[in-house]
Coordinates of C-alpha atoms in Angstrom, one line a residue:
X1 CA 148.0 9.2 25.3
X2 CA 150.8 7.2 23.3
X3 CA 151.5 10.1 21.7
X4 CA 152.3 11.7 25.0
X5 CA 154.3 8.9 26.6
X6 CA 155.8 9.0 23.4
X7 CA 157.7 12.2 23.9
X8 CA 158.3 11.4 27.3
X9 CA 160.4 8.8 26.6
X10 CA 162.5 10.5 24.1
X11 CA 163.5 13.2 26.4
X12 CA 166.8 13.7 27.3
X13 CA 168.1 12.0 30.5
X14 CA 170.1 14.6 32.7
X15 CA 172.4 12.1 35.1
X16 CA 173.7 14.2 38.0
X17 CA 177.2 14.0 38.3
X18 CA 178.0 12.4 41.8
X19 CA 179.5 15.3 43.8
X20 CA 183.7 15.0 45.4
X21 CA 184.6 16.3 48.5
X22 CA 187.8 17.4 49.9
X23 CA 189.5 15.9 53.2
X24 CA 188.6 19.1 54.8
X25 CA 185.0 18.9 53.8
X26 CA 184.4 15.5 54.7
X27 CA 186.3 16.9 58.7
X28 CA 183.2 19.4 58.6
X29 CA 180.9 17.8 57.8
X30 CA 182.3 14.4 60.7
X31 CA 182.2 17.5 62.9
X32 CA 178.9 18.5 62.0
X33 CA 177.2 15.2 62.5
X34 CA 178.7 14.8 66.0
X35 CA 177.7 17.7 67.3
X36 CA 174.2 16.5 66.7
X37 CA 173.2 18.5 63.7
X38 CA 171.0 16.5 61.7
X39 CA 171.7 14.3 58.9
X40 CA 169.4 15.5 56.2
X41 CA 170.1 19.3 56.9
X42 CA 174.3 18.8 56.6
X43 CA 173.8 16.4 53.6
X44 CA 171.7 18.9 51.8
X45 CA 174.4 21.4 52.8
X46 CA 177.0 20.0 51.2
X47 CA 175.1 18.3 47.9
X48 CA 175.4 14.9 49.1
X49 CA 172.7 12.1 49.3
X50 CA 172.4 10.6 53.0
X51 CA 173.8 7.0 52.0
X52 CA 176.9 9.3 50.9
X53 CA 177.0 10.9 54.2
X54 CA 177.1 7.6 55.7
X55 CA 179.4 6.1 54.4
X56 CA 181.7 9.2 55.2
X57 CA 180.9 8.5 58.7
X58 CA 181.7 5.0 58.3
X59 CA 185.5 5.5 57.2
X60 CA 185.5 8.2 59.7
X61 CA 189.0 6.9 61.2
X62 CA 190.7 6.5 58.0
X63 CA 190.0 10.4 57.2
X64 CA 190.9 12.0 60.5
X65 CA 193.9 9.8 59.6
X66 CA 194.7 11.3 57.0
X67 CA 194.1 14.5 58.2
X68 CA 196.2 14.3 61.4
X69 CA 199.0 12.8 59.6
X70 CA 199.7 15.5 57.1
X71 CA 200.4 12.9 54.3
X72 CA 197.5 14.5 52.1
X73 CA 196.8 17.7 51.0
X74 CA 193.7 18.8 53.2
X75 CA 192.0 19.9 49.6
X76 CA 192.3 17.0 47.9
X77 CA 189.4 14.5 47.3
X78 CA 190.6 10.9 47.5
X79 CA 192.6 8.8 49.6
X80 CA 194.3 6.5 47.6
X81 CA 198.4 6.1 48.2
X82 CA 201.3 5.6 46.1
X83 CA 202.8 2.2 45.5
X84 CA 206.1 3.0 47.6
X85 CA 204.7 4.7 50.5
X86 CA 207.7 4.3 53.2
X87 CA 209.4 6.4 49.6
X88 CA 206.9 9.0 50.1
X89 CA 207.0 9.4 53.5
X90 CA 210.6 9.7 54.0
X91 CA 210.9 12.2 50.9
X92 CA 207.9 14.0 52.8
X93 CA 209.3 14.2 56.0
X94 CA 212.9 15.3 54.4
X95 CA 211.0 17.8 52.3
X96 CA 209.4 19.1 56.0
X97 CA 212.7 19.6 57.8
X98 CA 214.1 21.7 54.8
X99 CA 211.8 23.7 54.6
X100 CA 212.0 24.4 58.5
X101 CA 215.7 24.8 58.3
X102 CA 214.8 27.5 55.2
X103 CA 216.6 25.7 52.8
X104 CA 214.8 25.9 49.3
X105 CA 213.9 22.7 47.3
X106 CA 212.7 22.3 43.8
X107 CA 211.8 19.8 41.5
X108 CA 215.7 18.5 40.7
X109 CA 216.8 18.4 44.2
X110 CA 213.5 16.6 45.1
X111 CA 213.8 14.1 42.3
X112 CA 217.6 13.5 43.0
X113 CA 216.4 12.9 46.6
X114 CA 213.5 10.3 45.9
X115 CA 216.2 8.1 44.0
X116 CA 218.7 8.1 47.2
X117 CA 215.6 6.9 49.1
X118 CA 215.0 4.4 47.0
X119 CA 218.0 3.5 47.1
X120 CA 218.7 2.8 51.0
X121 CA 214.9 1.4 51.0
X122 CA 215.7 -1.5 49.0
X123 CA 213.6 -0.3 45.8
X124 CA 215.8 -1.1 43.5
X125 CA 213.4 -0.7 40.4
X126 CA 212.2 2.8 41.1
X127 CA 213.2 5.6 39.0
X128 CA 211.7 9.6 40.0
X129 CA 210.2 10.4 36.5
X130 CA 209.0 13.4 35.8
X131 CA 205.5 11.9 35.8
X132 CA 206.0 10.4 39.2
X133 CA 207.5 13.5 40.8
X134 CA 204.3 15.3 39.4
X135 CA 202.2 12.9 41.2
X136 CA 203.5 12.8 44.1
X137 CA 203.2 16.9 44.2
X138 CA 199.9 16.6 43.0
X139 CA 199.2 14.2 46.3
X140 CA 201.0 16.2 48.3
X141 CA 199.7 19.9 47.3
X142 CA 203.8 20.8 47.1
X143 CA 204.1 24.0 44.8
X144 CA 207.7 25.3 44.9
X145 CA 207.9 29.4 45.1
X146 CA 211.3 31.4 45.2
X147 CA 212.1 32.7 48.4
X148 CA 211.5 35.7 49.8
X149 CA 214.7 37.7 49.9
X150 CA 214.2 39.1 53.3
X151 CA 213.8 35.6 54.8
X152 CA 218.0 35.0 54.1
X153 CA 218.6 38.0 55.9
X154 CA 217.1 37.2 59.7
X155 CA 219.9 35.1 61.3
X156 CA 218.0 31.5 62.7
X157 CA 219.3 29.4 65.2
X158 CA 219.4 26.2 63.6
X159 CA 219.3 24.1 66.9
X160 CA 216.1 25.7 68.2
X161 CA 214.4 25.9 64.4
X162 CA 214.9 21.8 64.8
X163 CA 213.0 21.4 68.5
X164 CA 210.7 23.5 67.6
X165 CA 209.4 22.5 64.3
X166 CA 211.4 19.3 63.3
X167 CA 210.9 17.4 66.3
X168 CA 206.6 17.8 66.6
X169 CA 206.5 15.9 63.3
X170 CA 208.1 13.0 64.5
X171 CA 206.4 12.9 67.7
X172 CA 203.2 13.9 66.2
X173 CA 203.5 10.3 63.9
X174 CA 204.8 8.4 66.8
X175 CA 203.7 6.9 70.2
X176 CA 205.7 8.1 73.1
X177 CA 205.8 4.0 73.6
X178 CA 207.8 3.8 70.1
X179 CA 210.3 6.8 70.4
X180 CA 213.8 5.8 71.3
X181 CA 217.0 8.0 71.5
X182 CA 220.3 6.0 72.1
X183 CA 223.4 7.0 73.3
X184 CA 227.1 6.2 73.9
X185 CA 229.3 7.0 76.9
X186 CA 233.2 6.0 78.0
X187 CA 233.5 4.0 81.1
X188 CA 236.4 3.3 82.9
X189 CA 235.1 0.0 84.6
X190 CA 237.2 -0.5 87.3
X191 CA 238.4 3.0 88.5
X192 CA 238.3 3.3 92.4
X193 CA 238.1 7.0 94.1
X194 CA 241.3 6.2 95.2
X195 CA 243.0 5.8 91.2
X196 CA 241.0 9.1 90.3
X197 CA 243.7 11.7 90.9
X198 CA 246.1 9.4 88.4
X199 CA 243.7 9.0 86.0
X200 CA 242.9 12.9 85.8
X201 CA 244.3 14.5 82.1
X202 CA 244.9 10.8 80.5
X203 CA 243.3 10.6 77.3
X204 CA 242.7 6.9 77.3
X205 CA 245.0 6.3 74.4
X206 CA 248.1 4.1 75.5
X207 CA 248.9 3.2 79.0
X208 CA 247.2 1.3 81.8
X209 CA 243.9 3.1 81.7
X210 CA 243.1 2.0 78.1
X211 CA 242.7 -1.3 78.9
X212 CA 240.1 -0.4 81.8
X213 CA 237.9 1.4 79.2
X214 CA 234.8 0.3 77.1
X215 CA 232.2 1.9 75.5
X216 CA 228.4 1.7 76.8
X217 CA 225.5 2.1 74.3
X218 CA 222.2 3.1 76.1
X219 CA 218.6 3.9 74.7
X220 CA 214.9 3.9 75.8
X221 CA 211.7 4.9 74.7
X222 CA 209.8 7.9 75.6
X223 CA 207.6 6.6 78.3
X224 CA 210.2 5.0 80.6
X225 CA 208.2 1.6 79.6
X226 CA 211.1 0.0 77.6
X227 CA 214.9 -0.1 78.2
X228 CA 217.2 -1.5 74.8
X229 CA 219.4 -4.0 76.1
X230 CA 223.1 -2.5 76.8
X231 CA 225.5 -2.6 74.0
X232 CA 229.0 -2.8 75.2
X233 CA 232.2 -2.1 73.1
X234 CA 235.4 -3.4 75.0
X235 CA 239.0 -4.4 73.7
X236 CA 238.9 -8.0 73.2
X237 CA 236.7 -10.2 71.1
X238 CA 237.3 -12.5 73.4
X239 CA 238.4 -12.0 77.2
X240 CA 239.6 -14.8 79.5
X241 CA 236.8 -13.9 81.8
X242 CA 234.0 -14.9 78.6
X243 CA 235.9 -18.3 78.6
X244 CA 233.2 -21.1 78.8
X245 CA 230.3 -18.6 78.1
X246 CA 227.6 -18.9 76.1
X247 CA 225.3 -15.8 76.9
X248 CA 225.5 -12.5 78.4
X249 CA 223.2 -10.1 79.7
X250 CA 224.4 -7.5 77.1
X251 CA 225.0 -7.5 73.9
X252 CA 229.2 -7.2 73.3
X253 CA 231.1 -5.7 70.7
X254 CA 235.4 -5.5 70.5
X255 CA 237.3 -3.6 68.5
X256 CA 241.1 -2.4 69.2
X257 CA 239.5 0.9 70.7
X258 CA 236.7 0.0 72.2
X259 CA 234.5 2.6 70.9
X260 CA 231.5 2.5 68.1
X261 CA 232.1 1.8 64.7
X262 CA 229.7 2.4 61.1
X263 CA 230.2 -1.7 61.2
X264 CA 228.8 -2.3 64.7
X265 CA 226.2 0.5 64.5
X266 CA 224.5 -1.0 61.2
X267 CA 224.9 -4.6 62.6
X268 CA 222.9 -3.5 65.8
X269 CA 220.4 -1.6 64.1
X270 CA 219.8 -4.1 62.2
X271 CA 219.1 -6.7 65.4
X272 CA 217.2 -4.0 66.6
X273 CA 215.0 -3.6 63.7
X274 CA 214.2 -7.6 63.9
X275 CA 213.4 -7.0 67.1
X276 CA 211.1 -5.2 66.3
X277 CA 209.6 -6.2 63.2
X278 CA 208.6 -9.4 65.1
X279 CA 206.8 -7.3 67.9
X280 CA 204.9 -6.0 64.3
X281 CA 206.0 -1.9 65.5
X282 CA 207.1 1.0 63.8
X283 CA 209.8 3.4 65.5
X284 CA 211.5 6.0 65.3
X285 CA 215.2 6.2 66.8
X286 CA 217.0 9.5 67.3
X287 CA 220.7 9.4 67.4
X288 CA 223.7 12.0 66.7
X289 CA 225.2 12.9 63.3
X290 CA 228.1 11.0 63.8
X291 CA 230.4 9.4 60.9
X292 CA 229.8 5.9 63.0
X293 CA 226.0 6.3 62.6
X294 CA 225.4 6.1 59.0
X295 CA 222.2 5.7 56.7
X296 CA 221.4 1.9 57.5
X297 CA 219.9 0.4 54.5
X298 CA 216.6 -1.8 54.4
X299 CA 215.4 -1.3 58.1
X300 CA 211.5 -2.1 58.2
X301 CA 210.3 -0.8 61.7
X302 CA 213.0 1.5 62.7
X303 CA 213.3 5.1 60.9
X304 CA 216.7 7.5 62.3
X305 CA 216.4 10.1 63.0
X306 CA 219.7 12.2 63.0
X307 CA 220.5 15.2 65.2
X308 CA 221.5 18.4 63.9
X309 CA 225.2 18.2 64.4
X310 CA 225.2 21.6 65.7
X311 CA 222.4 20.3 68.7
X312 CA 223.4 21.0 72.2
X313 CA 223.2 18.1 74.6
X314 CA 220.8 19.6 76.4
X315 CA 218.5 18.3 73.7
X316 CA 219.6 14.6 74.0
X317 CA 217.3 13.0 77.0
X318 CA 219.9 10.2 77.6
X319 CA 222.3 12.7 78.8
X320 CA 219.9 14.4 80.8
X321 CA 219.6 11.8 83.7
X322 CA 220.0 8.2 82.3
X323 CA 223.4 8.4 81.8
X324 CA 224.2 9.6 85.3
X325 CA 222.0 7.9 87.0
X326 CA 223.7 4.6 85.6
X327 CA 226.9 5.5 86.2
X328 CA 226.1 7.0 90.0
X329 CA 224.5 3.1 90.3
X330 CA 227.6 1.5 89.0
X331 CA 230.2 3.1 91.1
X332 CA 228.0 2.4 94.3
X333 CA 228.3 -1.1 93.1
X334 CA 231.9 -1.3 92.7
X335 CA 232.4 0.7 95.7
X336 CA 230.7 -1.6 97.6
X337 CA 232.6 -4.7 95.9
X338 CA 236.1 -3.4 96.6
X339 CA 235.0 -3.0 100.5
X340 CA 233.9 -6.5 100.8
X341 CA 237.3 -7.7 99.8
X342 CA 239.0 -5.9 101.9
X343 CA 236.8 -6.3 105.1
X344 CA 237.2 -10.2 104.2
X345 CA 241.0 -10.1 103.7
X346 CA 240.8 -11.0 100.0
X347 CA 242.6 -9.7 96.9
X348 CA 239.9 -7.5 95.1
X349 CA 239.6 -8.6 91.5
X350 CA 237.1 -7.3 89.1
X351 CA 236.8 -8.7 85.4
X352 CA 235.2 -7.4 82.5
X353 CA 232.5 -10.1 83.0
X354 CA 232.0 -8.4 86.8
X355 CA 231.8 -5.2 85.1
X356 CA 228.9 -6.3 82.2
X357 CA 227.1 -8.2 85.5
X358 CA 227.0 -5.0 87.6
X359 CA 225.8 -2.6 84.4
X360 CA 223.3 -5.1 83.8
X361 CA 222.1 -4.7 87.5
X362 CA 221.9 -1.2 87.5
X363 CA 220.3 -0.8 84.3
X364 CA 217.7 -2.7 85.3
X365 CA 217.4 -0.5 88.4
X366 CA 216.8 2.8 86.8
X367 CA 213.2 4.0 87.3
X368 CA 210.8 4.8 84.2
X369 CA 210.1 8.1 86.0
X370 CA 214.1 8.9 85.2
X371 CA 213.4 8.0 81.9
X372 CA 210.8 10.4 81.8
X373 CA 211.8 13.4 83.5
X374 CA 215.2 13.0 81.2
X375 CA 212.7 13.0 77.8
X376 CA 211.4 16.2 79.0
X377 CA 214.6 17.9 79.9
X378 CA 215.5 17.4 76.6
X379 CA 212.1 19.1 75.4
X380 CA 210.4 16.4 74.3
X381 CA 206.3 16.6 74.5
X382 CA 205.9 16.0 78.1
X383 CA 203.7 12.8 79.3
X384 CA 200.9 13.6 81.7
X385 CA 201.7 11.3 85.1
X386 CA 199.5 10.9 88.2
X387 CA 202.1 12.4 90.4
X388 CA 204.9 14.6 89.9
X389 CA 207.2 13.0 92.3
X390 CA 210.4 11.4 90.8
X391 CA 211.7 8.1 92.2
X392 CA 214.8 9.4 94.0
X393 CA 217.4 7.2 91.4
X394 CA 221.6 8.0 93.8
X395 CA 222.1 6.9 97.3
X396 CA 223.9 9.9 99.3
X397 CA 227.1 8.1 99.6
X398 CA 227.7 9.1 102.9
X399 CA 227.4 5.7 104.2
X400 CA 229.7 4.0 101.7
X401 CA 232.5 6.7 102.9
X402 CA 231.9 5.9 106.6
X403 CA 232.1 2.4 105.5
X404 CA 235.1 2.8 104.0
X405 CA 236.6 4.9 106.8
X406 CA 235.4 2.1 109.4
X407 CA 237.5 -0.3 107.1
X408 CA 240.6 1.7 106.8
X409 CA 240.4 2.7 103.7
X410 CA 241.1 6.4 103.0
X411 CA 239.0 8.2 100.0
X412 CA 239.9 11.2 98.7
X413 CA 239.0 14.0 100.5
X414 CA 235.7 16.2 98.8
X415 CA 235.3 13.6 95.6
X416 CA 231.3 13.8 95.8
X417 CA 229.9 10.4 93.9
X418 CA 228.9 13.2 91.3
X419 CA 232.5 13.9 90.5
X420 CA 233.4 10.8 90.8
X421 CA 230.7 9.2 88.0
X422 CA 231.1 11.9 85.9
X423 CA 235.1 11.8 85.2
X424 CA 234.9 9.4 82.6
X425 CA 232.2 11.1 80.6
X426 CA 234.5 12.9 78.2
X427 CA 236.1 9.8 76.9
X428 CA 235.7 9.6 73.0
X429 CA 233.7 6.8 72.1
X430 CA 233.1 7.1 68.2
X431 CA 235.1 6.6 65.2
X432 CA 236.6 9.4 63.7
X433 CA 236.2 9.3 60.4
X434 CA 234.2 6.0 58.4
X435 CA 236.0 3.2 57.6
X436 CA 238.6 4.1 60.2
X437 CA 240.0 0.6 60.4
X438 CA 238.9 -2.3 63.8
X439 CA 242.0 -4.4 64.4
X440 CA 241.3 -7.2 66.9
X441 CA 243.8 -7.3 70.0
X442 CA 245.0 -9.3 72.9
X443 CA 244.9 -7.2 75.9
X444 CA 248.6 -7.3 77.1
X445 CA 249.2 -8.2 80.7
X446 CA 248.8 -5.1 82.9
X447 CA 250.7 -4.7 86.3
X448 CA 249.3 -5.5 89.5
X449 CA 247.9 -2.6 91.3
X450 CA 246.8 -3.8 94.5
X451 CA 243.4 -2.9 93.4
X452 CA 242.3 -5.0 90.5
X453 CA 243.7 -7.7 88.5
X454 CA 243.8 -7.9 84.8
X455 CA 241.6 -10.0 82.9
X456 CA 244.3 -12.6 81.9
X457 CA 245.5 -12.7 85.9
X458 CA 241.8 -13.5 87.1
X459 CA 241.5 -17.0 88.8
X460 CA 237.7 -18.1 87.1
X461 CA 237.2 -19.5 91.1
X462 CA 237.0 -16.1 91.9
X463 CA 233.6 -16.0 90.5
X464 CA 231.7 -17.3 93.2
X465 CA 232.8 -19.0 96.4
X466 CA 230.1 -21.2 98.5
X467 CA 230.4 -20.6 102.1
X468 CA 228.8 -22.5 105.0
X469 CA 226.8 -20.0 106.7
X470 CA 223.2 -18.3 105.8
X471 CA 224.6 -14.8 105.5
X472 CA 223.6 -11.8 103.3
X473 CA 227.3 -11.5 102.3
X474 CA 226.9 -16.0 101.4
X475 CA 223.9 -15.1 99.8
X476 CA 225.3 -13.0 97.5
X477 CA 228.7 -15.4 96.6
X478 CA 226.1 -18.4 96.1
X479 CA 224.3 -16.4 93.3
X480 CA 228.0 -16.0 92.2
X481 CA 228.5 -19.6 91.9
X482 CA 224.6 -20.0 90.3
X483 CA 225.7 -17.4 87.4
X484 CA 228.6 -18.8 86.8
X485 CA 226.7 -22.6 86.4
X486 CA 223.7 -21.0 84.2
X487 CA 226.2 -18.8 82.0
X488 CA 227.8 -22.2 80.8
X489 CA 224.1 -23.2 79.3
X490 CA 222.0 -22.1 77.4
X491 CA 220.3 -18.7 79.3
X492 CA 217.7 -16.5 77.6
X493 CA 216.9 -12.7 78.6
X494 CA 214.6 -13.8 80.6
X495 CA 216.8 -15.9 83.3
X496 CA 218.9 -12.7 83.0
X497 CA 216.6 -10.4 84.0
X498 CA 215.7 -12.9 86.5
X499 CA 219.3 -12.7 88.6
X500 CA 219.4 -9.3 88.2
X501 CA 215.9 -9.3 90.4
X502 CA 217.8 -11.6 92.8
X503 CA 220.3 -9.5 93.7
X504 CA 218.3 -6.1 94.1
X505 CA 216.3 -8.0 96.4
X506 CA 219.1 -9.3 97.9
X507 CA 220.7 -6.2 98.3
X508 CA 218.0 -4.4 99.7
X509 CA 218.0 -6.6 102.7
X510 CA 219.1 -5.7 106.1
X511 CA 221.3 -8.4 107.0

């Protein structure tokens, strides 16, 4: 018997090598289990023991993760990341658009890439070795081929090649909740239908009209469920109207042509992006190619996302509805304004400061199912909503004219409020070229048209006027008089949003 367990003992032990399985095995075999299939038959299926199987099922979310994302080759067998993974994602996601646009890459080009995003990501000790770059194919599963000659050949429209494979990925890795797309647009703040015929042709470089004009900035997120405060570029860094203020409802920017500039683009982005890096998100912005929207370095919860420059607008959702619907809102406004002066005898005057209250009244007034609707005019994934009706977002303006008529004031003849929004919105309102240089400037005194007085002419009393009597119209000068108070303390967003409920409530009163 000892002789026996003798030779027993001295046998060989055979240790089974534990068995690796592949992203896409471990899906099948998730798939398996919860269609009800047992656990001993799949696990004897695939060579595994059942505690292996379990714990498969365990980390369940972090391997449909993994598969859904498309950061991992669906053959390979662990999970583990690299050290800079923003690095690798943004090389990823530049290698995925290249290849959609059919431009080849290889292993230079790649490398050469990788160190510019290290670069603008702040990784300042990274170098792309060949070891690394290996790696990172290895993760990936990247093998570079040459291209199939015939493939030059077919022409492709770059535009559609973009919306229909570019933009999936981004809105595959992102909620609709944290997908933005910002905009700019000219505005001539206090054109009246009856100044449009003059202002027709002008170019808004020299004369009266120049000093009327700003630039808007407006963005929001894919579901309608957030609106980025307005940026507004005007003239002057600092207007007689602002005198005594501490906040506004906007955020401002001047420069000597009140348009968008590299410097005020990066400075905003980089508000935005500790913004949001304190609401602990990650999103994605889309904005055009322009030379005043440049590579912003170190952003941590905001990725751009540049336009083709050869994209239509009909791919830009804030031009497909947003925009108009502001503008339409605005003009109503000032419209309505100008009337009230002239029904009470009084000079109409209408400051920059008027202008940035009424924007921030009617940006607060546009619907999320605008925002929507606009998102999928532009061909963005569409968002499932209980009922297909929009909010209706323009008033006919058929009132407003009999208004008018009633006080005797003529308006041109067939200007639909359409027409009238809208004949600002090819004002340039980018830089050029970079570096093209921001000049601060006194706005010079402009002549007195009868409709408006300029910012230096404004009386600051103007602002709100308490009357005696309970009125709509009283109503509306005594939250005048309450702005003006609040705007020389202290005010957060909040107390902003605040008077801007006041007065669409207000407003939407009878009498």
């Amino acid at each position: 018997m000892a002789e026996s367990s003798m030779d027993a003992s001295a046998l060989p032990v055979t240790v089974k090598k534990k068995k690796s399985l592949s992203i896409e095995e471990k899906i099948d075999i998730i798939n398996a289990v919860e269609s009800g299939k047992k656990k001993a038959e799949i696990a004897a299926e695939y060579g595994i023991k059942k505690n292996s199987l379990s714990s498969i099922m365990k980390n369940k979310d972090k391997v449909l993760e993994a598969f859904e994302s498309l950061r991992f080759d669906p053959k390979r067998k662990r999970l583990r990341t690299a050290f800079y993974t923003d690095l690798e994602e943004a090389l990823m996601r530049w290698y995925r658009i290249a290849q959609c646009l059919n431009v080849p890459v290889n292993g230079p080009m790649l490398r050469l890439k990788a160190n510019d995003f290290a670069q603008k990501l702040g990784h300042n000790d990274f170098k792309c070795s060949n070891g690394w770059l290996d790696r990172f194919k290895s993760r990936y599963g990247l093998v570079f081929r040459a291209q199939p000659a015939e493939a030059t050949g077919v022409p492709v429209d770059p535009s559609t090649v973009w919306h229909q494979n570019v933009l999936p990925y981004y809105l595959n890795d992102y909620h609709p909740q944290n997908v933005f797309n910002i905009k700019e647009t000219g505005l001539l703040y206090r054109m009246l239908p009856t100044n449009t015929f003059a202002f027709k042709g002008e170019t808004c470089s020299i004369g009266k009209l120049c000093k009327d004009r700003i630039t808007l900035v407006v963005g929001t997120n894919m579901d309608g469920s957030e609106k980025l405060p307005l940026l507004v570029i005007g003239k002057n860094r600092n207007p007689h109207c602002f005198k005594g203020i501490k906040s506004l409802p906007v955020c401002y920017e001047a420069n000597r042509r009140a348009w968008m500039t590299s410097e005020v683009f990066e400075q905003w982005m980089h508000q935005l992006d500790e913004k949001f890096q304190a609401q602990q998100r990650r999103v994605v912005i889309f904005v055009d190619s322009f030379p005043a929207h440049p590579e912003v370095k170190n952003l941590k919860s905001i990725e751009l996302a540049f336009f083709p420059s050869c994209l239509p607008s009909k791919f830009i959702a804030m031009k497909q509805g947003v925009i108009k619907s502001l503008k339409i809102k605005y003009r109503h406004c000032l419209i309505r304004k100008f009337l009230s002066s002239v029904e009470g005898s009084r000079e109409f005057t209408f400051s920059l400061l008027d202008a940035v209250d009424t924007l921030h009244l009617c940006w607060r007034a546009i619907s999320p199912e605008t925002i929507v609707k606009s998102y999928e005019e532009a061909g963005f994934k569409s968002q499932k909503r209980e009922s297909e009706e929009t909010k209706e977002e323009t008033d006919t303006g058929l009132d407003l004219v009999a208004h008018a008529h009633a006080a005797g004031v003529e308006f041109p003849e067939g200007l639909s409020i359409e027409e009238y929004a809208a004949l600002d919105e090819d004002l340039e309102t980018c830089e050029g070229e970079p570096g093209d240089d921001s000049v601060w400037t006194k706005e010079s005194k402009s002549d007195d048209t009868g409709f408006y007085a300029s910012d230096e002419e404004e009386d600051e009393g103007s602002l709100g006027t308490e009357l005696p009597s309970p009125s709509k119209t009283e109503a509306i000068a005594a939250l005048d008089t309450l702005k003006s108070f609040l705007r020389s303390q202290d005010m957060n967003t909040g107390l902003h949003n605040s008077l801007a409920d006041l007065e669409i409530f207000i407003n939407s009163l009878s009498k």
